[in-house]
């Protein structure tokens, strides 16, 4: 019998979940929801680039409404993950910054992802990796076109997030009951 691509991708997704479930940083990282983790990563990248982040940036980047962004920001402030700072000259907007707690969570997430990325890449040549990424890009493109899923933010140019993007795509497919 021919191997089913969807089943093989689902198996990889399950292995990914098991891997992260066994990580030493799991308990601390679990305290942060998936969405909060994405936001922490986004703010950290922008801060590293020397760019400020505002609520409207979250709305645009994650395709969420103003009210949803407001609720997420309020909860993250309550959890001690981000702070809102006044902006001189504009009382309507507040700059979002990471707290030391969020920076530590980000460090742990990065550490776990780097280990896993190394595990995945082990034994694969650069040529094989290029082929794999090309195939993954094609799968994402076909899925996006055929299912009209909002995966346009998924990009293969950010290695630490490639696996996460694949996992999100697989979860969306699973929810649509395309992978059994």
Short mmCIF file of N, CA and C in Angstrom, two decimals:
data_model
loop_
_atom_site.label_atom_id
_atom_site.label_comp_id
_atom_site.label_asym_id
_atom_site.label_seq_id
_atom_site.Cartn_x
_atom_site.Cartn_y
_atom_site.Cartn_z
N UNK A 1 0.85 -1.19 0.00
CA UNK A 1 0.00 0.00 0.00
C UNK A 1 0.89 1.24 0.00
N UNK A 2 0.49 2.23 -0.75
CA UNK A 2 1.23 3.49 -0.85
C UNK A 2 1.11 4.27 0.45
N UNK A 3 2.20 4.91 0.83
CA UNK A 3 2.18 5.73 2.05
C UNK A 3 1.37 7.00 1.80
N UNK A 4 0.56 7.36 2.78
CA UNK A 4 -0.27 8.57 2.67
C UNK A 4 0.49 9.75 3.26
N UNK A 5 0.64 10.79 2.48
CA UNK A 5 1.39 11.97 2.90
C UNK A 5 0.78 12.61 4.15
N UNK A 6 -0.54 12.71 4.17
CA UNK A 6 -1.21 13.32 5.33
C UNK A 6 -0.93 12.56 6.61
N UNK A 7 -0.93 11.24 6.53
CA UNK A 7 -0.66 10.43 7.72
C UNK A 7 0.78 10.60 8.16
N UNK A 8 1.70 10.63 7.22
CA UNK A 8 3.12 10.81 7.57
C UNK A 8 3.36 12.18 8.20
N UNK A 9 2.70 13.21 7.68
CA UNK A 9 2.84 14.55 8.27
C UNK A 9 2.22 14.57 9.66
N UNK A 10 1.11 13.87 9.83
CA UNK A 10 0.48 13.82 11.15
C UNK A 10 1.38 13.11 12.16
N UNK A 11 2.04 12.02 11.71
CA UNK A 11 2.98 11.31 12.59
C UNK A 11 4.11 12.23 13.02
N UNK A 12 4.62 13.02 12.08
CA UNK A 12 5.69 13.97 12.40
C UNK A 12 5.19 15.01 13.40
N UNK A 13 3.96 15.45 13.20
CA UNK A 13 3.37 16.41 14.14
C UNK A 13 3.26 15.80 15.53
N UNK A 14 2.82 14.55 15.61
CA UNK A 14 2.71 13.87 16.90
C UNK A 14 4.08 13.72 17.57
N UNK A 15 5.09 13.35 16.79
CA UNK A 15 6.45 13.24 17.33
C UNK A 15 6.95 14.59 17.84
N UNK A 16 6.61 15.65 17.12
CA UNK A 16 7.00 16.99 17.53
C UNK A 16 6.38 17.32 18.88
N UNK A 17 5.10 17.02 19.03
CA UNK A 17 4.41 17.28 20.30
C UNK A 17 5.06 16.49 21.43
N UNK A 18 5.35 15.22 21.17
CA UNK A 18 5.98 14.39 22.21
C UNK A 18 7.35 14.92 22.58
N UNK A 19 8.11 15.37 21.59
CA UNK A 19 9.44 15.91 21.85
C UNK A 19 9.34 17.09 22.81
N UNK A 20 8.46 18.04 22.49
CA UNK A 20 8.35 19.23 23.33
C UNK A 20 7.73 18.92 24.69
N UNK A 21 6.89 17.89 24.75
CA UNK A 21 6.33 17.48 26.04
C UNK A 21 7.41 16.97 26.99
N UNK A 22 8.51 16.48 26.46
CA UNK A 22 9.57 15.91 27.28
C UNK A 22 10.68 16.90 27.61
N UNK A 23 10.58 18.12 27.15
CA UNK A 23 11.64 19.10 27.39
C UNK A 23 11.63 19.60 28.83
N UNK A 24 12.82 19.90 29.33
CA UNK A 24 12.95 20.36 30.72
C UNK A 24 12.29 21.72 30.94
N UNK A 25 12.22 22.53 29.91
CA UNK A 25 11.63 23.87 30.03
C UNK A 25 10.10 23.85 29.89
N UNK A 26 9.53 22.67 29.67
CA UNK A 26 8.12 22.57 29.36
C UNK A 26 7.20 23.26 30.37
N UNK A 27 7.43 23.04 31.64
CA UNK A 27 6.53 23.59 32.65
C UNK A 27 6.47 25.11 32.59
N UNK A 28 7.62 25.74 32.48
CA UNK A 28 7.66 27.21 32.43
C UNK A 28 7.05 27.74 31.13
N UNK A 29 7.34 27.06 30.04
CA UNK A 29 6.81 27.49 28.75
C UNK A 29 5.31 27.23 28.66
N UNK A 30 4.83 26.14 29.27
CA UNK A 30 3.40 25.83 29.25
C UNK A 30 2.55 26.90 29.91
N UNK A 31 3.15 27.66 30.80
CA UNK A 31 2.41 28.72 31.47
C UNK A 31 2.00 29.81 30.48
N UNK A 32 2.61 29.80 29.31
CA UNK A 32 2.33 30.78 28.28
C UNK A 32 1.53 30.09 27.17
N UNK A 33 0.38 30.64 26.81
CA UNK A 33 -0.42 30.05 25.74
C UNK A 33 0.30 30.21 24.40
N UNK A 34 -0.15 29.45 23.42
CA UNK A 34 0.46 29.51 22.08
C UNK A 34 0.46 30.92 21.51
N UNK A 35 -0.68 31.59 21.61
CA UNK A 35 -0.78 32.95 21.09
C UNK A 35 0.17 33.88 21.82
N UNK A 36 0.24 33.75 23.14
CA UNK A 36 1.16 34.59 23.91
C UNK A 36 2.60 34.32 23.49
N UNK A 37 2.92 33.07 23.23
CA UNK A 37 4.27 32.71 22.77
C UNK A 37 4.61 33.37 21.45
N UNK A 38 3.65 33.36 20.53
CA UNK A 38 3.88 34.01 19.23
C UNK A 38 4.10 35.52 19.42
N UNK A 39 3.30 36.12 20.29
CA UNK A 39 3.41 37.56 20.53
C UNK A 39 4.74 37.88 21.20
N UNK A 40 5.15 37.06 22.15
CA UNK A 40 6.46 37.27 22.79
C UNK A 40 7.56 37.21 21.75
N UNK A 41 7.50 36.20 20.88
CA UNK A 41 8.50 36.08 19.82
C UNK A 41 8.51 37.27 18.89
N UNK A 42 7.34 37.75 18.53
CA UNK A 42 7.22 38.90 17.63
C UNK A 42 7.80 40.16 18.28
N UNK A 43 7.41 40.42 19.52
CA UNK A 43 7.93 41.61 20.20
C UNK A 43 9.44 41.51 20.37
N UNK A 44 9.93 40.33 20.73
CA UNK A 44 11.38 40.14 20.91
C UNK A 44 12.14 40.43 19.62
N UNK A 45 11.63 39.92 18.49
CA UNK A 45 12.29 40.19 17.19
C UNK A 45 12.29 41.67 16.87
N UNK A 46 11.16 42.32 17.08
CA UNK A 46 11.07 43.76 16.78
C UNK A 46 12.00 44.56 17.68
N UNK A 47 12.05 44.20 18.98
CA UNK A 47 12.94 44.90 19.90
C UNK A 47 14.40 44.70 19.49
N UNK A 48 14.73 43.49 19.05
CA UNK A 48 16.09 43.20 18.61
C UNK A 48 16.47 44.06 17.40
N UNK A 49 15.48 44.34 16.56
CA UNK A 49 15.69 45.19 15.38
C UNK A 49 15.68 46.67 15.74
N UNK A 50 15.41 46.98 17.02
CA UNK A 50 15.35 48.37 17.45
C UNK A 50 14.04 49.05 17.09
N UNK A 51 13.01 48.26 16.84
CA UNK A 51 11.70 48.80 16.45
C UNK A 51 10.73 48.67 17.61
N UNK A 52 9.88 49.65 17.76
CA UNK A 52 8.88 49.64 18.81
C UNK A 52 7.66 48.86 18.35
N UNK A 53 6.91 48.33 19.31
CA UNK A 53 5.71 47.55 19.01
C UNK A 53 4.52 48.18 19.72
N UNK A 54 3.43 48.31 18.97
CA UNK A 54 2.19 48.85 19.51
C UNK A 54 1.09 47.83 19.27
N UNK A 55 -0.03 48.02 19.94
CA UNK A 55 -1.14 47.09 19.79
C UNK A 55 -1.56 46.94 18.34
N UNK A 56 -1.57 48.03 17.59
CA UNK A 56 -1.99 47.96 16.19
C UNK A 56 -1.07 47.06 15.37
N UNK A 57 0.22 46.95 15.80
CA UNK A 57 1.15 46.05 15.12
C UNK A 57 0.71 44.59 15.31
N UNK A 58 0.23 44.28 16.51
CA UNK A 58 -0.26 42.92 16.78
C UNK A 58 -1.50 42.63 15.94
N UNK A 59 -2.37 43.62 15.83
CA UNK A 59 -3.59 43.47 15.03
C UNK A 59 -3.23 43.12 13.59
N UNK A 60 -2.28 43.85 13.05
CA UNK A 60 -1.86 43.65 11.66
C UNK A 60 -1.13 42.32 11.49
N UNK A 61 -0.16 42.07 12.33
CA UNK A 61 0.69 40.88 12.20
C UNK A 61 -0.10 39.58 12.35
N UNK A 62 -1.03 39.56 13.30
CA UNK A 62 -1.74 38.32 13.59
C UNK A 62 -3.17 38.28 13.05
N UNK A 63 -3.56 39.34 12.34
CA UNK A 63 -4.88 39.37 11.72
C UNK A 63 -6.00 39.29 12.72
N UNK A 64 -5.87 40.03 13.82
CA UNK A 64 -6.90 40.01 14.86
C UNK A 64 -7.55 41.39 14.96
N UNK A 65 -8.74 41.41 15.55
CA UNK A 65 -9.46 42.67 15.69
C UNK A 65 -8.87 43.49 16.82
N UNK A 66 -9.23 44.76 16.85
CA UNK A 66 -8.77 45.66 17.91
C UNK A 66 -9.21 45.16 19.28
N UNK A 67 -10.46 44.71 19.39
CA UNK A 67 -10.94 44.24 20.70
C UNK A 67 -10.21 42.98 21.15
N UNK A 68 -9.94 42.06 20.22
CA UNK A 68 -9.20 40.84 20.57
C UNK A 68 -7.79 41.20 21.01
N UNK A 69 -7.14 42.08 20.27
CA UNK A 69 -5.78 42.50 20.63
C UNK A 69 -5.78 43.16 22.00
N UNK A 70 -6.77 43.97 22.26
CA UNK A 70 -6.87 44.66 23.54
C UNK A 70 -6.99 43.66 24.69
N UNK A 71 -7.83 42.64 24.49
CA UNK A 71 -8.00 41.60 25.51
C UNK A 71 -6.72 40.81 25.73
N UNK A 72 -6.06 40.43 24.63
CA UNK A 72 -4.82 39.67 24.73
C UNK A 72 -3.75 40.48 25.46
N UNK A 73 -3.62 41.74 25.09
CA UNK A 73 -2.63 42.61 25.73
C UNK A 73 -2.93 42.75 27.23
N UNK A 74 -4.21 42.96 27.56
CA UNK A 74 -4.58 43.11 28.98
C UNK A 74 -4.24 41.84 29.77
N UNK A 75 -4.52 40.68 29.19
CA UNK A 75 -4.20 39.42 29.87
C UNK A 75 -2.70 39.21 30.01
N UNK A 76 -1.94 39.58 28.98
CA UNK A 76 -0.49 39.43 29.04
C UNK A 76 0.11 40.39 30.06
N UNK A 77 -0.46 41.56 30.20
CA UNK A 77 -0.02 42.50 31.24
C UNK A 77 -0.33 41.90 32.60
N UNK A 78 -1.53 41.35 32.75
CA UNK A 78 -1.96 40.74 34.01
C UNK A 78 -1.06 39.55 34.39
N UNK A 79 -0.61 38.79 33.39
CA UNK A 79 0.27 37.64 33.63
C UNK A 79 1.72 38.06 33.88
N UNK A 80 1.99 39.35 33.68
CA UNK A 80 3.35 39.84 33.89
C UNK A 80 4.29 39.54 32.74
N UNK A 81 3.74 39.39 31.51
CA UNK A 81 4.56 39.07 30.35
C UNK A 81 4.96 40.30 29.55
N UNK A 82 4.09 41.28 29.50
CA UNK A 82 4.41 42.52 28.79
C UNK A 82 4.02 43.72 29.64
N UNK A 83 4.61 44.85 29.29
CA UNK A 83 4.27 46.12 29.93
C UNK A 83 3.84 47.08 28.84
N UNK A 84 2.94 47.98 29.21
CA UNK A 84 2.52 49.05 28.31
C UNK A 84 3.16 50.34 28.80
N UNK A 85 3.85 51.02 27.90
CA UNK A 85 4.54 52.26 28.26
C UNK A 85 3.97 53.42 27.46
N UNK A 86 3.78 54.53 28.14
CA UNK A 86 3.27 55.72 27.47
C UNK A 86 4.24 56.20 26.41
N UNK A 87 3.66 56.78 25.37
CA UNK A 87 4.46 57.33 24.27
C UNK A 87 4.38 58.85 24.34
N UNK A 88 5.51 59.50 24.48
CA UNK A 88 5.49 60.97 24.53
C UNK A 88 4.84 61.54 23.26
N UNK A 89 3.92 62.45 23.45
CA UNK A 89 3.30 63.11 22.31
C UNK A 89 2.02 62.45 21.82
N UNK A 90 1.69 61.24 22.29
CA UNK A 90 0.45 60.60 21.86
C UNK A 90 -0.10 59.76 23.01
N UNK A 91 -1.09 60.28 23.66
CA UNK A 91 -1.64 59.62 24.84
C UNK A 91 -2.53 58.43 24.47
N UNK A 92 -2.88 58.30 23.18
CA UNK A 92 -3.77 57.22 22.76
C UNK A 92 -3.07 55.88 22.61
N UNK A 93 -1.78 55.89 22.32
CA UNK A 93 -1.07 54.63 22.08
C UNK A 93 -0.07 54.34 23.19
N UNK A 94 0.18 53.07 23.38
CA UNK A 94 1.16 52.62 24.36
C UNK A 94 2.09 51.61 23.69
N UNK A 95 3.35 51.78 23.97
CA UNK A 95 4.36 50.87 23.44
C UNK A 95 4.35 49.60 24.28
N UNK A 96 4.46 48.45 23.61
CA UNK A 96 4.48 47.16 24.30
C UNK A 96 5.92 46.69 24.42
N UNK A 97 6.32 46.30 25.62
CA UNK A 97 7.66 45.76 25.85
C UNK A 97 7.56 44.48 26.66
N UNK A 98 8.56 43.64 26.49
CA UNK A 98 8.60 42.38 27.24
C UNK A 98 9.10 42.62 28.66
N UNK A 99 8.58 41.86 29.58
CA UNK A 99 9.07 41.89 30.96
C UNK A 99 10.21 40.88 31.07
N UNK A 100 10.98 40.95 32.13
CA UNK A 100 12.03 39.93 32.34
C UNK A 100 11.46 38.50 32.33
N UNK A 101 10.25 38.33 32.86
CA UNK A 101 9.61 37.01 32.86
C UNK A 101 9.41 36.51 31.43
N UNK A 102 8.91 37.36 30.54
CA UNK A 102 8.70 36.98 29.15
C UNK A 102 10.03 36.74 28.44
N UNK A 103 11.03 37.53 28.76
CA UNK A 103 12.35 37.33 28.15
C UNK A 103 12.93 35.98 28.54
N UNK A 104 12.70 35.55 29.78
CA UNK A 104 13.17 34.23 30.22
C UNK A 104 12.40 33.12 29.51
N UNK A 105 11.10 33.27 29.36
CA UNK A 105 10.30 32.29 28.63
C UNK A 105 10.79 32.22 27.18
N UNK A 106 11.05 33.36 26.58
CA UNK A 106 11.55 33.40 25.19
C UNK A 106 12.89 32.68 25.09
N UNK A 107 13.76 32.89 26.06
CA UNK A 107 15.07 32.22 26.05
C UNK A 107 14.89 30.71 26.11
N UNK A 108 13.99 30.24 26.97
CA UNK A 108 13.74 28.80 27.10
C UNK A 108 13.13 28.22 25.82
N UNK A 109 12.18 28.96 25.23
CA UNK A 109 11.56 28.50 23.99
C UNK A 109 12.61 28.41 22.88
N UNK A 110 13.46 29.42 22.79
CA UNK A 110 14.52 29.40 21.78
C UNK A 110 15.47 28.23 21.99
N UNK A 111 15.81 27.97 23.23
CA UNK A 111 16.71 26.86 23.55
C UNK A 111 16.09 25.53 23.11
N UNK A 112 14.83 25.32 23.44
CA UNK A 112 14.15 24.09 23.04
C UNK A 112 14.04 23.97 21.52
N UNK A 113 13.71 25.07 20.86
CA UNK A 113 13.57 25.03 19.40
C UNK A 113 14.92 24.80 18.71
N UNK A 114 15.98 25.39 19.24
CA UNK A 114 17.30 25.17 18.65
C UNK A 114 17.72 23.71 18.77
N UNK A 115 17.46 23.10 19.92
CA UNK A 115 17.77 21.68 20.11
C UNK A 115 16.97 20.82 19.12
N UNK A 116 15.69 21.15 18.99
CA UNK A 116 14.85 20.35 18.10
C UNK A 116 15.24 20.56 16.64
N UNK A 117 15.55 21.78 16.28
CA UNK A 117 15.99 22.07 14.91
C UNK A 117 17.24 21.26 14.59
N UNK A 118 18.18 21.19 15.53
CA UNK A 118 19.40 20.41 15.33
C UNK A 118 19.06 18.92 15.20
N UNK A 119 18.11 18.45 15.99
CA UNK A 119 17.68 17.06 15.90
C UNK A 119 17.10 16.76 14.52
N UNK A 120 16.26 17.64 14.03
CA UNK A 120 15.65 17.44 12.71
C UNK A 120 16.69 17.48 11.58
N UNK A 121 17.64 18.37 11.69
CA UNK A 121 18.61 18.55 10.62
C UNK A 121 19.73 17.50 10.62
N UNK A 122 19.84 16.79 11.73
CA UNK A 122 20.92 15.81 11.87
C UNK A 122 20.86 14.77 10.75
N UNK A 123 21.96 14.60 10.06
CA UNK A 123 22.06 13.60 9.00
C UNK A 123 21.51 14.04 7.66
N UNK A 124 21.03 15.27 7.56
CA UNK A 124 20.53 15.78 6.28
C UNK A 124 21.55 16.74 5.68
N UNK A 125 21.80 16.57 4.40
CA UNK A 125 22.73 17.47 3.71
C UNK A 125 22.03 18.79 3.41
N UNK A 126 22.79 19.79 3.03
CA UNK A 126 22.21 21.08 2.66
C UNK A 126 21.28 20.93 1.46
N UNK A 127 21.67 20.07 0.54
CA UNK A 127 20.85 19.82 -0.65
C UNK A 127 19.52 19.17 -0.26
N UNK A 128 19.56 18.20 0.65
CA UNK A 128 18.34 17.55 1.12
C UNK A 128 17.45 18.54 1.87
N UNK A 129 18.05 19.41 2.67
CA UNK A 129 17.27 20.42 3.38
C UNK A 129 16.60 21.38 2.40
N UNK A 130 17.34 21.80 1.38
CA UNK A 130 16.77 22.71 0.38
C UNK A 130 15.58 22.04 -0.32
N UNK A 131 15.72 20.76 -0.65
CA UNK A 131 14.62 20.02 -1.27
C UNK A 131 13.43 19.92 -0.33
N UNK A 132 13.70 19.60 0.93
CA UNK A 132 12.62 19.48 1.92
C UNK A 132 11.87 20.81 2.06
N UNK A 133 12.61 21.91 2.19
CA UNK A 133 11.95 23.21 2.34
C UNK A 133 11.16 23.58 1.09
N UNK A 134 11.68 23.23 -0.07
CA UNK A 134 10.97 23.49 -1.32
C UNK A 134 9.65 22.71 -1.35
N UNK A 135 9.71 21.45 -0.94
CA UNK A 135 8.51 20.63 -0.91
C UNK A 135 7.51 21.15 0.12
N UNK A 136 7.98 21.54 1.28
CA UNK A 136 7.09 22.09 2.30
C UNK A 136 6.43 23.38 1.80
N UNK A 137 7.19 24.23 1.13
CA UNK A 137 6.63 25.45 0.57
C UNK A 137 5.52 25.13 -0.43
N UNK A 138 5.76 24.13 -1.27
CA UNK A 138 4.74 23.74 -2.25
C UNK A 138 3.49 23.20 -1.56
N UNK A 139 3.67 22.38 -0.53
CA UNK A 139 2.52 21.86 0.21
C UNK A 139 1.72 22.99 0.84
N UNK A 140 2.41 23.96 1.43
CA UNK A 140 1.72 25.10 2.05
C UNK A 140 0.97 25.90 0.99
N UNK A 141 1.59 26.09 -0.15
CA UNK A 141 0.97 26.86 -1.23
C UNK A 141 -0.29 26.15 -1.73
N UNK A 142 -0.19 24.84 -1.99
CA UNK A 142 -1.35 24.09 -2.46
C UNK A 142 -2.46 24.09 -1.42
N UNK A 143 -2.09 23.92 -0.18
CA UNK A 143 -3.09 23.90 0.89
C UNK A 143 -3.77 25.25 1.00
N UNK A 144 -2.97 26.30 0.93
CA UNK A 144 -3.50 27.66 1.02
C UNK A 144 -4.49 27.90 -0.12
N UNK A 145 -4.11 27.52 -1.33
CA UNK A 145 -4.97 27.74 -2.49
C UNK A 145 -6.25 26.92 -2.43
N UNK A 146 -6.11 25.64 -2.08
CA UNK A 146 -7.26 24.74 -2.12
C UNK A 146 -8.20 24.87 -0.94
N UNK A 147 -7.66 25.23 0.22
CA UNK A 147 -8.49 25.32 1.41
C UNK A 147 -8.76 26.74 1.84
N UNK A 148 -8.07 27.66 1.21
CA UNK A 148 -8.21 29.08 1.54
C UNK A 148 -7.92 29.34 3.01
N UNK A 149 -6.90 28.64 3.55
CA UNK A 149 -6.48 28.87 4.93
C UNK A 149 -5.54 30.06 4.98
N UNK A 150 -5.61 30.86 6.02
CA UNK A 150 -4.73 32.02 6.12
C UNK A 150 -3.32 31.63 6.55
N UNK A 151 -2.55 31.01 5.64
CA UNK A 151 -1.19 30.60 5.98
C UNK A 151 -0.16 31.49 5.30
N UNK A 152 -0.59 32.62 4.77
CA UNK A 152 0.34 33.48 4.04
C UNK A 152 1.46 34.01 4.93
N UNK A 153 1.25 34.04 6.26
CA UNK A 153 2.29 34.51 7.17
C UNK A 153 3.36 33.46 7.40
N UNK A 154 3.12 32.23 6.93
CA UNK A 154 4.08 31.15 7.14
C UNK A 154 5.20 31.32 6.12
N UNK A 155 6.41 31.41 6.62
CA UNK A 155 7.55 31.67 5.76
C UNK A 155 8.69 30.73 6.10
N UNK A 156 9.36 30.23 5.06
CA UNK A 156 10.48 29.31 5.28
C UNK A 156 11.78 30.05 5.54
N UNK A 157 11.74 31.37 5.59
CA UNK A 157 12.98 32.11 5.80
C UNK A 157 13.29 32.36 7.27
N UNK A 158 12.49 31.81 8.16
CA UNK A 158 12.73 31.96 9.60
C UNK A 158 12.85 30.56 10.19
N UNK A 159 14.04 29.97 10.20
CA UNK A 159 14.22 28.57 10.57
C UNK A 159 13.61 28.18 11.91
N UNK A 160 13.66 29.03 12.89
CA UNK A 160 13.16 28.65 14.21
C UNK A 160 11.65 28.47 14.20
N UNK A 161 10.97 29.07 13.21
CA UNK A 161 9.53 29.01 13.16
C UNK A 161 9.00 28.08 12.08
N UNK A 162 9.89 27.51 11.24
CA UNK A 162 9.42 26.61 10.19
C UNK A 162 8.61 25.45 10.76
N UNK A 163 9.13 24.81 11.76
CA UNK A 163 8.46 23.67 12.34
C UNK A 163 7.15 24.09 12.99
N UNK A 164 7.17 25.21 13.65
CA UNK A 164 5.96 25.71 14.29
C UNK A 164 4.89 25.99 13.23
N UNK A 165 5.30 26.58 12.10
CA UNK A 165 4.36 26.87 11.03
C UNK A 165 3.77 25.57 10.47
N UNK A 166 4.61 24.55 10.29
CA UNK A 166 4.13 23.26 9.81
C UNK A 166 3.13 22.68 10.81
N UNK A 167 3.45 22.78 12.08
CA UNK A 167 2.56 22.25 13.12
C UNK A 167 1.21 22.98 13.09
N UNK A 168 1.23 24.29 12.94
CA UNK A 168 -0.02 25.05 12.86
C UNK A 168 -0.83 24.61 11.65
N UNK A 169 -0.15 24.44 10.53
CA UNK A 169 -0.83 24.00 9.31
C UNK A 169 -1.45 22.63 9.53
N UNK A 170 -0.70 21.71 10.14
CA UNK A 170 -1.23 20.37 10.40
C UNK A 170 -2.42 20.41 11.35
N UNK A 171 -2.35 21.26 12.35
CA UNK A 171 -3.48 21.38 13.28
C UNK A 171 -4.71 21.91 12.58
N UNK A 172 -4.52 22.86 11.68
CA UNK A 172 -5.67 23.39 10.94
C UNK A 172 -6.26 22.31 10.05
N UNK A 173 -5.41 21.54 9.40
CA UNK A 173 -5.89 20.45 8.57
C UNK A 173 -6.64 19.42 9.41
N UNK A 174 -6.09 19.12 10.56
CA UNK A 174 -6.72 18.14 11.45
C UNK A 174 -8.10 18.61 11.88
N UNK A 175 -8.20 19.90 12.19
CA UNK A 175 -9.50 20.44 12.59
C UNK A 175 -10.53 20.32 11.48
N UNK A 176 -10.05 20.38 10.24
CA UNK A 176 -10.95 20.25 9.11
C UNK A 176 -11.19 18.78 8.75
N UNK A 177 -10.62 17.89 9.53
CA UNK A 177 -10.77 16.44 9.41
C UNK A 177 -10.30 15.93 8.05
N UNK A 178 -9.20 16.54 7.56
CA UNK A 178 -8.63 16.07 6.31
C UNK A 178 -7.57 15.01 6.56
N UNK A 179 -7.05 14.98 7.76
CA UNK A 179 -6.08 13.95 8.12
C UNK A 179 -6.73 13.06 9.16
N UNK A 180 -6.83 11.81 8.87
CA UNK A 180 -7.49 10.88 9.79
C UNK A 180 -6.47 10.02 10.50
#
